[in-house]
Short mmCIF file of C-alpha atoms and ligand atoms in Angstrom, two decimals:
data_model
loop_
_atom_site.label_atom_id
_atom_site.label_comp_id
_atom_site.label_asym_id
_atom_site.label_seq_id
_atom_site.Cartn_x
_atom_site.Cartn_y
_atom_site.Cartn_z
CA UNK A 3 -23.63 -90.20 101.99
CA UNK A 4 -25.73 -92.37 100.90
CA UNK A 5 -28.76 -93.33 102.56
CA UNK A 6 -29.30 -95.63 104.81
CA UNK A 7 -32.79 -98.18 103.97
CA UNK A 8 -34.64 -99.78 107.41
CA UNK A 9 -36.50 -102.51 105.97
CA UNK A 10 -39.57 -103.75 109.02
CA UNK A 11 -39.48 -100.01 110.21
CA UNK A 12 -43.13 -100.42 111.41
CA UNK A 13 -42.18 -103.58 114.03
CA UNK A 14 -41.12 -103.22 117.51
CA UNK A 15 -37.33 -102.59 116.85
CA UNK A 16 -37.32 -100.80 113.78
CA UNK A 17 -39.25 -97.48 114.86
CA UNK A 18 -37.43 -97.14 117.66
CA UNK A 19 -33.93 -97.48 115.45
CA UNK A 20 -35.50 -95.32 112.71
CA UNK A 21 -36.16 -92.39 115.14
CA UNK A 22 -32.74 -92.72 116.89
CA UNK A 23 -31.34 -92.75 112.51
CA UNK A 24 -33.33 -89.52 112.23
CA UNK A 25 -32.19 -88.30 114.61
CA UNK A 26 -28.76 -88.91 114.41
CA UNK A 27 -28.32 -88.53 110.13
CA UNK A 28 -30.68 -86.15 109.23
CA UNK A 29 -34.86 -87.41 108.28
CA UNK A 30 -34.34 -88.07 105.37
CA UNK A 31 -31.49 -89.37 104.72
CA UNK A 32 -32.93 -92.71 106.10
CA UNK A 33 -36.21 -94.51 104.33
CA UNK A 34 -38.06 -95.94 106.58
CA UNK A 35 -40.10 -99.14 104.71
CA UNK A 36 -42.11 -102.54 106.28
CA UNK A 37 -45.00 -104.01 104.34
CA UNK A 38 -47.91 -102.67 106.32
CA UNK A 39 -47.91 -98.91 105.97
CA UNK A 40 -45.86 -96.87 108.50
CA UNK A 41 -47.99 -94.26 110.70
CA UNK A 42 -46.82 -91.71 112.82
CA UNK A 43 -43.87 -89.97 113.46
CA UNK A 44 -42.67 -92.11 110.89
CA UNK A 45 -44.50 -89.96 108.60
CA UNK A 46 -41.34 -87.23 109.33
CA UNK A 47 -39.31 -89.03 106.53
CA UNK A 48 -39.42 -91.18 103.84
CA UNK A 49 -41.41 -94.28 103.65
CA UNK A 50 -42.73 -96.85 101.10
CA UNK A 51 -44.46 -100.15 101.08
CA UNK A 52 -41.25 -103.38 101.02
CA UNK A 53 -41.82 -106.71 100.87
CA UNK A 54 -38.36 -107.52 102.08
CA UNK A 55 -38.91 -110.91 99.64
CA UNK A 56 -39.17 -109.21 96.62
CA UNK A 57 -35.13 -109.24 95.71
CA UNK A 58 -36.61 -106.56 92.61
CA UNK A 59 -38.59 -104.51 94.11
CA UNK A 60 -34.90 -104.07 97.50
CA UNK A 61 -32.81 -103.40 94.25
CA UNK A 62 -35.02 -100.65 92.93
CA UNK A 63 -35.25 -98.88 96.19
CA UNK A 64 -32.21 -98.65 96.69
CA UNK A 65 -31.12 -97.71 93.22
CA UNK A 66 -33.45 -94.80 93.49
CA UNK A 67 -32.75 -93.38 96.67
CA UNK A 68 -28.59 -94.05 96.78
CA UNK A 69 -29.34 -96.66 99.63
CA UNK A 70 -25.56 -96.27 101.59
CA UNK A 71 -26.98 -99.09 104.31
CA UNK A 72 -29.92 -101.60 104.62
CA UNK A 73 -30.31 -103.00 108.48
CA UNK A 74 -32.98 -105.37 107.89
CA UNK A 75 -35.50 -106.86 111.06
CA UNK A 76 -38.31 -108.00 108.73
CA UNK A 77 -38.91 -111.90 110.38
CA UNK A 78 -41.48 -113.71 112.08
CA UNK A 79 -40.28 -113.26 115.77
CA UNK A 80 -39.81 -117.68 117.88
CA UNK A 81 -43.23 -117.43 118.79
CA UNK A 82 -45.33 -117.04 115.64
CA UNK A 83 -42.99 -119.08 114.16
CA UNK A 84 -44.63 -122.47 116.01
CA UNK A 85 -47.27 -121.49 114.59
CA UNK A 86 -46.32 -121.24 109.89
CA UNK A 87 -42.82 -122.49 110.25
CA UNK A 88 -42.15 -123.34 106.80
CA UNK A 89 -43.79 -119.75 106.54
CA UNK A 90 -40.64 -118.74 109.07
CA UNK A 91 -38.32 -119.80 107.52
CA UNK A 92 -39.14 -118.43 104.16
CA UNK A 93 -39.02 -115.65 105.02
CA UNK A 94 -36.20 -115.10 106.74
CA UNK A 95 -34.44 -116.95 105.17
CA UNK A 96 -35.16 -115.36 101.30
CA UNK A 97 -35.32 -112.10 102.68
CA UNK A 98 -31.77 -112.22 104.42
CA UNK A 99 -30.59 -113.94 100.63
CA UNK A 100 -32.16 -110.89 98.91
CA UNK A 101 -30.30 -108.25 101.23
CA UNK A 102 -27.03 -109.93 101.38
CA UNK A 103 -27.06 -110.38 97.12
CA UNK A 104 -28.24 -106.65 96.95
CA UNK A 105 -24.87 -106.22 99.74
CA UNK A 106 -22.62 -107.58 97.70
CA UNK A 107 -23.91 -105.64 93.63
CA UNK A 108 -24.29 -102.62 95.13
CA UNK A 109 -21.74 -102.31 98.14
CA UNK A 110 -24.55 -102.47 101.14
CA UNK A 111 -22.91 -102.25 104.87
CA UNK A 112 -25.53 -104.50 105.96
CA UNK A 113 -27.05 -104.72 109.52
CA UNK A 114 -29.38 -107.74 110.59
CA UNK A 115 -29.78 -108.82 114.52
CA UNK A 116 -29.33 -112.46 115.56
CA UNK A 117 -31.27 -113.77 118.80
CA UNK A 118 -30.48 -115.49 122.52
CA UNK A 119 -33.56 -117.98 120.15
CA UNK A 120 -29.90 -119.46 118.26
CA UNK A 121 -29.11 -121.93 121.49
CA UNK A 122 -30.70 -124.67 123.10
CA UNK A 123 -31.66 -126.47 125.40
CA UNK A 124 -27.86 -128.43 125.69
CA UNK A 125 -25.77 -124.75 125.41
CA UNK A 126 -25.02 -123.49 128.88
CA UNK A 127 -26.85 -122.03 130.16
CA UNK A 128 -25.58 -119.63 132.77
CA UNK A 129 -23.14 -116.33 131.16
CA UNK A 130 -23.80 -118.45 127.72
CA UNK A 131 -20.62 -118.18 125.98
CA UNK A 132 -19.72 -116.53 122.55
CA UNK A 133 -18.45 -120.09 120.35
CA UNK A 134 -20.49 -123.00 122.41
CA UNK A 135 -23.42 -126.13 121.22
CA UNK A 136 -26.53 -124.72 119.93
CA UNK A 137 -28.73 -126.82 119.21
CA UNK A 138 -31.87 -124.48 118.83
CA UNK A 139 -35.52 -125.92 119.21
CA UNK A 140 -37.75 -123.90 117.23
CA UNK A 141 -37.81 -122.67 113.75
CA UNK A 142 -37.38 -119.23 114.11
CA UNK A 143 -34.14 -119.84 116.48
CA UNK A 144 -32.88 -122.62 113.11
CA UNK A 145 -33.07 -120.13 110.54
CA UNK A 146 -31.32 -117.74 113.14
CA UNK A 147 -28.59 -119.83 112.67
CA UNK A 148 -27.93 -119.89 109.08
CA UNK A 149 -28.91 -116.42 109.11
CA UNK A 150 -25.84 -115.99 110.68
CA UNK A 151 -23.86 -118.79 108.49
CA UNK A 152 -24.45 -116.82 105.50
CA UNK A 153 -23.81 -113.63 106.93
CA UNK A 154 -20.19 -114.80 108.43
CA UNK A 155 -20.60 -116.14 104.30
CA UNK A 156 -21.15 -113.99 102.92
CA UNK A 157 -18.13 -111.49 104.82
CA UNK A 158 -15.80 -114.27 104.23
CA UNK A 159 -16.47 -114.57 99.99
CA UNK A 160 -17.75 -111.58 98.93
CA UNK A 161 -16.09 -109.34 100.93
CA UNK A 162 -19.49 -107.29 102.54
CA UNK A 163 -19.47 -106.12 105.22
CA UNK A 164 -22.38 -107.38 107.32
CA UNK A 165 -22.89 -106.90 110.92
CA UNK A 166 -25.35 -108.45 113.94
CA UNK A 167 -26.03 -109.21 117.07
CA UNK A 168 -27.62 -111.71 118.77
CA UNK A 169 -30.42 -110.19 120.90
CA UNK A 170 -31.83 -110.98 124.01
CA UNK A 171 -35.61 -110.35 124.28
CA UNK A 172 -36.69 -106.44 123.88
CA UNK A 173 -38.50 -103.99 126.13
CA UNK A 174 -39.81 -100.91 124.83
CA UNK A 175 -42.79 -98.72 126.09
CA UNK A 176 -43.28 -97.25 122.40
CA UNK A 177 -44.41 -99.73 119.70
CA UNK A 178 -46.22 -103.19 120.96
CA UNK A 179 -44.26 -106.80 120.59
CA UNK A 180 -44.76 -108.43 117.54
CA UNK A 181 -44.99 -112.18 118.22
CA UNK A 182 -41.52 -113.07 120.72
CA UNK A 183 -41.65 -115.20 123.51
CA UNK A 184 -40.59 -113.08 126.16
CA UNK A 185 -43.26 -110.00 124.43
CA UNK A 186 -44.69 -110.44 128.22
CA UNK A 187 -41.92 -108.27 130.28
CA UNK A 188 -44.30 -105.60 127.68
CA UNK A 189 -47.09 -106.20 128.24
CA UNK A 190 -46.81 -106.37 132.38
CA UNK A 191 -45.94 -102.85 131.82
CA UNK A 192 -49.22 -101.99 130.54
CA UNK A 193 -50.97 -103.94 132.38
CA UNK A 194 -50.27 -102.54 135.59
CA UNK A 195 -51.32 -98.72 134.72
CA UNK A 196 -54.86 -99.85 133.03
CA UNK A 197 -55.57 -101.39 136.58
CA UNK A 198 -55.39 -105.16 135.50
CA UNK A 199 -54.21 -108.59 136.67
CA UNK A 200 -51.64 -109.68 134.33
CA UNK A 201 -51.98 -113.61 132.90
CA UNK A 202 -48.88 -114.18 132.58
CA UNK A 203 -48.17 -117.17 129.00
CA UNK A 204 -44.40 -118.51 131.37
CA UNK A 205 -43.86 -119.06 135.10
CA UNK A 206 -43.04 -116.87 138.13
CA UNK A 207 -39.19 -118.33 138.66
CA UNK A 208 -38.72 -118.88 134.56
CA UNK A 209 -34.87 -116.70 134.04
CA UNK A 210 -34.45 -114.90 130.46
CA UNK A 211 -31.48 -112.18 129.58
CA UNK A 212 -33.51 -108.76 128.53
CA UNK A 213 -32.73 -105.97 127.45
CA UNK A 214 -34.37 -102.28 127.86
CA UNK A 215 -34.50 -100.65 123.91
CA UNK A 216 -32.71 -97.91 124.60
CA UNK A 217 -29.64 -99.96 125.58
CA UNK A 218 -29.82 -102.19 122.00
CA UNK A 219 -30.32 -99.23 119.44
CA UNK A 220 -27.24 -97.36 121.03
CA UNK A 221 -25.78 -100.31 120.51
CA UNK A 222 -26.98 -101.65 117.19
CA UNK A 223 -25.49 -97.76 116.13
CA UNK A 224 -22.87 -98.09 118.17
CA UNK A 225 -22.02 -101.37 115.56
CA UNK A 226 -22.58 -100.04 112.16
CA UNK A 227 -20.40 -97.35 113.48
CA UNK A 228 -17.40 -99.16 114.98
CA UNK A 229 -14.18 -99.78 112.02
CA UNK A 230 -14.29 -102.12 109.99
CA UNK A 231 -11.08 -104.18 110.93
CA UNK A 232 -12.59 -103.95 114.90
CA UNK A 233 -15.62 -105.85 114.59
CA UNK A 234 -14.77 -109.73 114.88
CA UNK A 235 -16.98 -111.62 114.47
CA UNK A 236 -19.48 -112.04 111.38
CA UNK A 237 -21.75 -114.91 112.78
CA UNK A 238 -23.31 -112.42 115.01
CA UNK A 239 -22.24 -111.11 118.54
CA UNK A 240 -23.27 -111.37 122.06
CA UNK A 241 -25.06 -108.97 123.76
CA UNK A 242 -26.45 -109.00 127.50
CA UNK A 243 -27.92 -107.16 129.91
CA UNK A 244 -29.77 -107.67 132.28
CA UNK A 245 -32.01 -111.31 133.52
CA UNK A 246 -34.96 -111.90 135.35
CA UNK A 247 -37.42 -113.56 135.89
CA UNK A 248 -41.43 -112.59 135.91
CA UNK A 249 -41.34 -112.72 138.96
CA UNK A 250 -38.70 -110.10 139.39
CA UNK A 251 -39.60 -107.73 137.40
CA UNK A 252 -43.00 -108.09 138.83
CA UNK A 253 -41.17 -107.11 142.28
CA UNK A 254 -39.82 -104.23 140.69
CA UNK A 255 -43.08 -102.45 139.54
CA UNK A 256 -44.85 -103.69 142.55
CA UNK A 257 -43.46 -101.36 144.83
CA UNK A 258 -44.14 -98.61 142.04
CA UNK A 259 -47.58 -100.17 141.51
CA UNK A 260 -48.46 -101.51 144.79
CA UNK A 261 -52.05 -102.35 143.62
CA UNK A 262 -51.17 -104.04 140.77
CA UNK A 263 -51.48 -108.45 140.25
CA UNK A 264 -49.94 -111.45 138.68
CA UNK A 265 -51.64 -114.67 137.66
CA UNK A 266 -49.13 -117.25 136.31
CA UNK A 267 -50.68 -118.68 132.78
CA UNK A 268 -47.15 -120.69 131.19
CA UNK A 269 -48.91 -121.83 127.90
CA UNK A 270 -46.44 -123.00 124.99
CA UNK A 271 -44.06 -120.75 125.26
CA UNK A 272 -42.63 -122.04 128.08
CA UNK A 273 -40.98 -124.70 126.50
CA UNK A 274 -39.49 -122.17 124.56
CA UNK A 275 -38.20 -119.65 127.38
CA UNK A 276 -36.52 -123.34 128.69
CA UNK A 277 -34.90 -124.48 125.67
CA UNK A 278 -33.05 -119.80 126.59
CA UNK A 279 -29.84 -119.56 128.61
CA UNK A 280 -30.15 -117.33 131.35
CA UNK A 281 -28.08 -115.06 131.11
CA UNK A 282 -25.08 -114.61 128.17
CA UNK A 283 -21.03 -113.87 128.13
CA UNK A 284 -20.71 -110.10 125.88
CA UNK A 285 -17.11 -110.27 126.48
CA UNK A 286 -16.88 -110.01 122.83
CA UNK A 287 -18.66 -107.62 122.16
CA UNK A 288 -17.49 -105.44 125.36
CA UNK A 289 -13.35 -105.70 124.00
CA UNK A 290 -14.50 -105.53 120.39
CA UNK A 291 -16.60 -102.63 119.54
CA UNK A 292 -17.01 -101.66 123.08
CA UNK A 293 -20.05 -102.51 124.34
CA UNK A 294 -21.70 -101.35 127.66
CA UNK A 295 -25.69 -101.40 128.31
CA UNK A 296 -26.70 -98.57 130.75
CA UNK A 297 -30.24 -99.99 131.76
CA UNK A 298 -30.75 -102.06 134.70
CA UNK A 299 -33.73 -103.53 136.00
CA UNK A 300 -34.74 -100.81 138.57
CA UNK A 301 -33.61 -97.99 136.21
CA UNK A 302 -35.44 -99.93 133.79
CA UNK A 303 -38.83 -100.24 135.66
CA UNK A 304 -38.78 -96.00 136.43
CA UNK A 305 -38.27 -94.65 133.11
CA UNK A 306 -40.55 -96.70 131.27
CA UNK A 307 -43.54 -96.38 134.11
CA UNK A 308 -42.67 -92.17 134.03
CA UNK A 309 -43.16 -92.53 130.32
CA UNK A 310 -46.39 -94.66 130.28
CA UNK A 311 -47.72 -93.03 132.83
CA UNK A 312 -48.12 -89.85 130.29
CA UNK A 313 -49.48 -91.78 128.03
CA UNK A 314 -51.93 -94.45 129.63
CA UNK A 315 -53.29 -90.98 131.53
P1 NAD B 25 -41.55 -106.71 114.75
O1 NAD B 25 -42.38 -108.43 114.31
O2 NAD B 25 -42.11 -106.34 115.85
O3 NAD B 25 -41.18 -106.74 112.96
C1 NAD B 25 -41.22 -106.95 112.35
C2 NAD B 25 -41.85 -106.18 111.20
O4 NAD B 25 -41.38 -106.14 109.54
C3 NAD B 25 -43.02 -105.42 110.98
O5 NAD B 25 -43.61 -103.82 111.32
C4 NAD B 25 -43.35 -106.32 109.50
O6 NAD B 25 -44.92 -105.39 109.27
C5 NAD B 25 -42.99 -106.41 109.21
N1 NAD B 25 -42.37 -106.87 108.18
C6 NAD B 25 -42.68 -108.35 107.76
N2 NAD B 25 -43.17 -108.88 107.02
C7 NAD B 25 -42.24 -108.42 105.85
C8 NAD B 25 -41.90 -108.41 104.86
N3 NAD B 25 -42.57 -109.23 103.99
N4 NAD B 25 -41.16 -106.96 103.80
C9 NAD B 25 -41.08 -106.62 104.96
N5 NAD B 25 -41.29 -105.33 106.01
C10 NAD B 25 -42.03 -106.73 106.64
O7 NAD B 25 -39.95 -107.40 115.22
P2 NAD B 25 -39.02 -107.04 116.04
O8 NAD B 25 -39.86 -107.08 117.54
O9 NAD B 25 -38.90 -105.13 116.03
O10 NAD B 25 -37.83 -107.93 115.90
C11 NAD B 25 -36.65 -107.07 115.02
C12 NAD B 25 -36.30 -108.56 114.77
O11 NAD B 25 -34.83 -107.77 115.85
C13 NAD B 25 -36.51 -109.24 113.71
O12 NAD B 25 -35.10 -109.85 112.82
C14 NAD B 25 -35.84 -109.98 115.35
O13 NAD B 25 -36.33 -111.72 115.09
C15 NAD B 25 -35.07 -109.02 115.75
N6 NAD B 25 -35.37 -109.52 116.66
C16 NAD B 25 -36.28 -108.97 117.89
C17 NAD B 25 -36.41 -109.25 119.18
C18 NAD B 25 -37.02 -108.79 121.08
O14 NAD B 25 -37.02 -109.08 121.46
N7 NAD B 25 -38.28 -107.99 119.93
C19 NAD B 25 -35.14 -110.23 119.64
C20 NAD B 25 -34.18 -110.39 119.70
C21 NAD B 25 -34.52 -110.19 118.27
#
C-alpha cells in the first residue's frame, strides 16, 4: 500500500485523525507533517516539517515517501482569519491548489475539509440544505466556498479523486482548538473541571451545528473508504450531528459539575456565529456513503468529562 500524508497534523483535527489512521493502517504508513514541530504521541510514527505553501517540498515528500493519499488540514480558521484576511486567503487557497496539482501529477486520493462557514446570513438556517444560497461573510467562508469549487473542478477536468466534508464546530478534549468561532465548546469543559467561571464569547442562545471529534474522525475515514462511484458530491458534503447553544451545553455540564458557573460576554465572533446555520440537512451523505453520527449532546458531555477528569487531576 502507498503511504498517507497528513498536512497540518499538529492541529485539533489532525492530531486525532493521525492517530486513527495509524491505528487502522499501521504507524509507518502515515507521515504526519506540520509547519511547526510535532510532539508527544504523534512521534510514534514518521513525522517531518512541511510548509503547505511550498509546492516543491510537497512534491519531493510525495515522491520520497511513496504517498498515495493526502489529508490536507492546514488552514487559517474563521475567527483568526478576520484579523489577517489576505494571509488567510493566501494560505487556504494556495496550499489547496498545491495539493490538487500534486493530485493531478501523482494520481493521489485527496481529503480536504470544508466548513459550515460556506453559508451566510441569507442561507436557510434550519436544516440547511446541501444545495442552497451561500454568500459567506468571512474570508474563511469565502476561501472554503472557493476551495469547494476548485475540488469539483479538479475532479471534473482531471479526474482527481478529491473528497470533502463541511464540518460543523468540532469538539474534542485531546487538543486545543485553533481559532474558530465554535472554540468555546471545547474551552468550556476545561474551565468546568478547573473550577473556574467560564467567560463565553457567544450569547447564551446562539445555536450552532456541532460534532464530537470521534464522529468527525470516523466520518472522514468512512468517506475516504467509500467506493469512488458512491461519492457523488465533489464540492463538499453537508455533515450534521447535533446542535446546541452555550446555555444548553452549560446545562448538560452543570448536571454533572453542579458548582460550575458561566458568564456571557459576546465579542466579534457573535456576528460570525449569527451568520451560520442552526442545523444541517445531511441526507445526501447518509444516502451516498452511509454517514451516521454516534454521539448526541449528553453522550458527548459524559465522554469528555470522564476523560478530562483524568487529565485535569
Ligand atoms: P488547527 O488550526 O487546529 O490546525 C491547523 C494546523 O495546520 C496547525 O497545526 C498549524 O500549525 C498547521 N499549519 C498552519 N499553516 C501551515 C502551513 N503553511 N503548512 C503546514 N501546516 C500548517 O485547525 P483544525 O481545527 O485542526 O482544522 C483542520 C481543518 O478542518 C481546517 O481545514 C479547518 O478549516 C477544518 N475545519 C475545522 C473545524 C473545527 O471546528 N476545528 C470546523 C470546520 C472545518
